[in-house]
Amino acid sequence: MVLLHILSNTQKQAEQIADFLIRENLLLEATLQQQVMSRKKNESGTIEISSKTLVTGKTKALLFNEIEKTIKAHFKEQPPVIYATPIAYMDWEQSKQLVDGVAKI
């Protein structure tokens, strides 16, 4: 199990991605956090600050590659940042819901 993180440039794109992943049974549930501040150094060395929308959701680790490919194929314009972190512990009932609720591998 992993916690999927998708950092989108717009709220609309984040909502579309979350809805798409849920409809395709790649995520059981999505949480959207608006106005997440992102900082990075640009080419001139100046710190650039931007507002993003973060989509998080639990899924199976083996679905990550499919999720990444699907998002990149459907959201080519301003592609979001996608990564996942492993879930070490989870309530057994939540774990069962996740296993039963997302795509079979």
Tab-separated table of C-alpha atoms in Angstrom:
chain	number	residue	atom	x	y	z
A	1	MET	CA	0.000	0.000	0.000
A	2	VAL	CA	1.155	3.514	-0.792
A	3	LEU	CA	-0.017	7.048	-0.221
A	4	LEU	CA	-0.156	8.645	-3.655
A	5	HIS	CA	0.762	12.340	-3.945
A	6	ILE	CA	-0.155	14.352	-7.027
A	7	LEU	CA	0.895	17.998	-7.024
A	8	SER	CA	-1.191	19.833	-9.623
A	9	ASN	CA	-0.777	23.342	-10.998
A	10	THR	CA	-4.522	24.040	-10.890
A	11	GLN	CA	-7.448	23.052	-8.717
A	12	LYS	CA	-9.504	22.129	-11.792
A	13	GLN	CA	-6.827	19.705	-13.003
A	14	ALA	CA	-6.525	18.210	-9.499
A	15	GLU	CA	-10.287	17.625	-9.350
A	16	GLN	CA	-10.275	16.034	-12.817
A	17	ILE	CA	-7.394	13.738	-11.866
A	18	ALA	CA	-9.001	12.713	-8.563
A	19	ASP	CA	-12.365	11.996	-10.205
A	20	PHE	CA	-10.715	10.061	-13.041
A	21	LEU	CA	-8.661	7.859	-10.684
A	22	ILE	CA	-11.703	7.111	-8.522
A	23	ARG	CA	-13.884	6.266	-11.563
A	24	GLU	CA	-11.165	3.935	-12.883
A	25	ASN	CA	-10.877	2.219	-9.461
A	26	LEU	CA	-7.243	3.264	-9.146
A	27	LEU	CA	-7.949	5.215	-5.939
A	28	LEU	CA	-10.560	4.423	-3.328
A	29	GLU	CA	-10.812	7.992	-2.040
A	30	ALA	CA	-8.991	11.254	-2.743
A	31	THR	CA	-8.219	14.204	-0.504
A	32	LEU	CA	-7.568	17.599	-2.101
A	33	GLN	CA	-5.626	20.318	-0.324
A	34	GLN	CA	-5.833	23.708	-1.988
A	35	GLN	CA	-3.218	26.450	-2.001
A	36	VAL	CA	-0.250	24.303	-1.048
A	37	MET	CA	2.799	26.561	-1.395
A	38	SER	CA	5.653	25.264	-3.524
A	39	ARG	CA	9.151	26.764	-3.650
A	40	LYS	CA	11.884	25.974	-6.121
A	41	LYS	CA	14.928	27.604	-7.629
A	42	ASN	CA	14.457	28.778	-11.219
A	43	GLU	CA	17.122	28.963	-13.943
A	44	SER	CA	18.359	32.370	-12.777
A	45	GLY	CA	18.806	31.073	-9.226
A	46	THR	CA	15.872	32.994	-7.785
A	47	ILE	CA	13.410	31.207	-5.514
A	48	GLU	CA	10.089	30.812	-7.282
A	49	ILE	CA	6.911	30.499	-5.197
A	50	SER	CA	3.712	29.035	-6.599
A	51	SER	CA	0.385	27.778	-5.307
A	52	LYS	CA	-0.522	24.164	-6.098
A	53	THR	CA	-3.316	21.735	-5.276
A	54	LEU	CA	-2.266	18.476	-3.641
A	55	VAL	CA	-4.233	15.290	-4.278
A	56	THR	CA	-3.519	12.404	-1.915
A	57	GLY	CA	-5.019	8.961	-1.736
A	58	LYS	CA	-4.249	5.390	-0.743
A	59	THR	CA	-3.758	2.740	-3.401
A	60	LYS	CA	-1.881	-0.463	-4.124
A	61	ALA	CA	1.836	-0.038	-4.802
A	62	LEU	CA	1.577	-2.226	-7.898
A	63	LEU	CA	-0.866	0.268	-9.448
A	64	PHE	CA	1.592	3.190	-9.290
A	65	ASN	CA	3.092	2.703	-12.770
A	66	GLU	CA	-0.356	2.417	-14.348
A	67	ILE	CA	-1.539	5.536	-12.507
A	68	GLU	CA	1.538	7.499	-13.578
A	69	LYS	CA	1.229	6.465	-17.256
A	70	THR	CA	-2.501	7.175	-17.301
A	71	ILE	CA	-2.131	10.634	-15.776
A	72	LYS	CA	0.702	11.552	-18.155
A	73	ALA	CA	-1.370	10.363	-21.140
A	74	HIS	CA	-4.553	12.234	-20.147
A	75	PHE	CA	-3.027	15.385	-18.671
A	76	LYS	CA	-0.207	16.285	-21.062
A	77	GLU	CA	-0.590	20.037	-20.638
A	78	GLN	CA	1.092	21.126	-17.407
A	79	PRO	CA	1.640	17.576	-16.135
A	80	PRO	CA	1.488	17.234	-12.355
A	81	VAL	CA	4.236	15.934	-10.082
A	82	ILE	CA	3.438	12.336	-9.072
A	83	TYR	CA	5.062	10.267	-6.326
A	84	ALA	CA	4.101	7.814	-3.608
A	85	THR	CA	5.250	6.965	-0.114
A	86	PRO	CA	4.858	3.515	1.429
A	87	ILE	CA	2.264	2.953	4.134
A	88	ALA	CA	3.878	0.950	6.910
A	89	TYR	CA	0.798	0.532	9.107
A	90	MET	CA	-2.915	0.806	8.460
A	91	ASP	CA	-6.067	-0.184	10.298
A	92	TRP	CA	-7.052	-3.692	9.133
A	93	GLU	CA	-10.566	-2.640	8.150
A	94	GLN	CA	-9.235	0.253	6.051
A	95	SER	CA	-6.713	-2.088	4.472
A	96	LYS	CA	-9.464	-4.548	3.521
A	97	GLN	CA	-11.589	-1.738	2.044
A	98	LEU	CA	-8.627	-0.618	-0.040
A	99	VAL	CA	-7.836	-4.119	-1.296
A	100	ASP	CA	-11.482	-4.754	-2.176
A	101	GLY	CA	-12.183	-1.274	-3.556
A	102	VAL	CA	-9.410	-0.648	-6.083
A	103	ALA	CA	-8.498	-2.432	-9.287
A	104	LYS	CA	-7.393	-6.032	-9.078
A	105	ILE	CA	-3.825	-6.690	-10.133
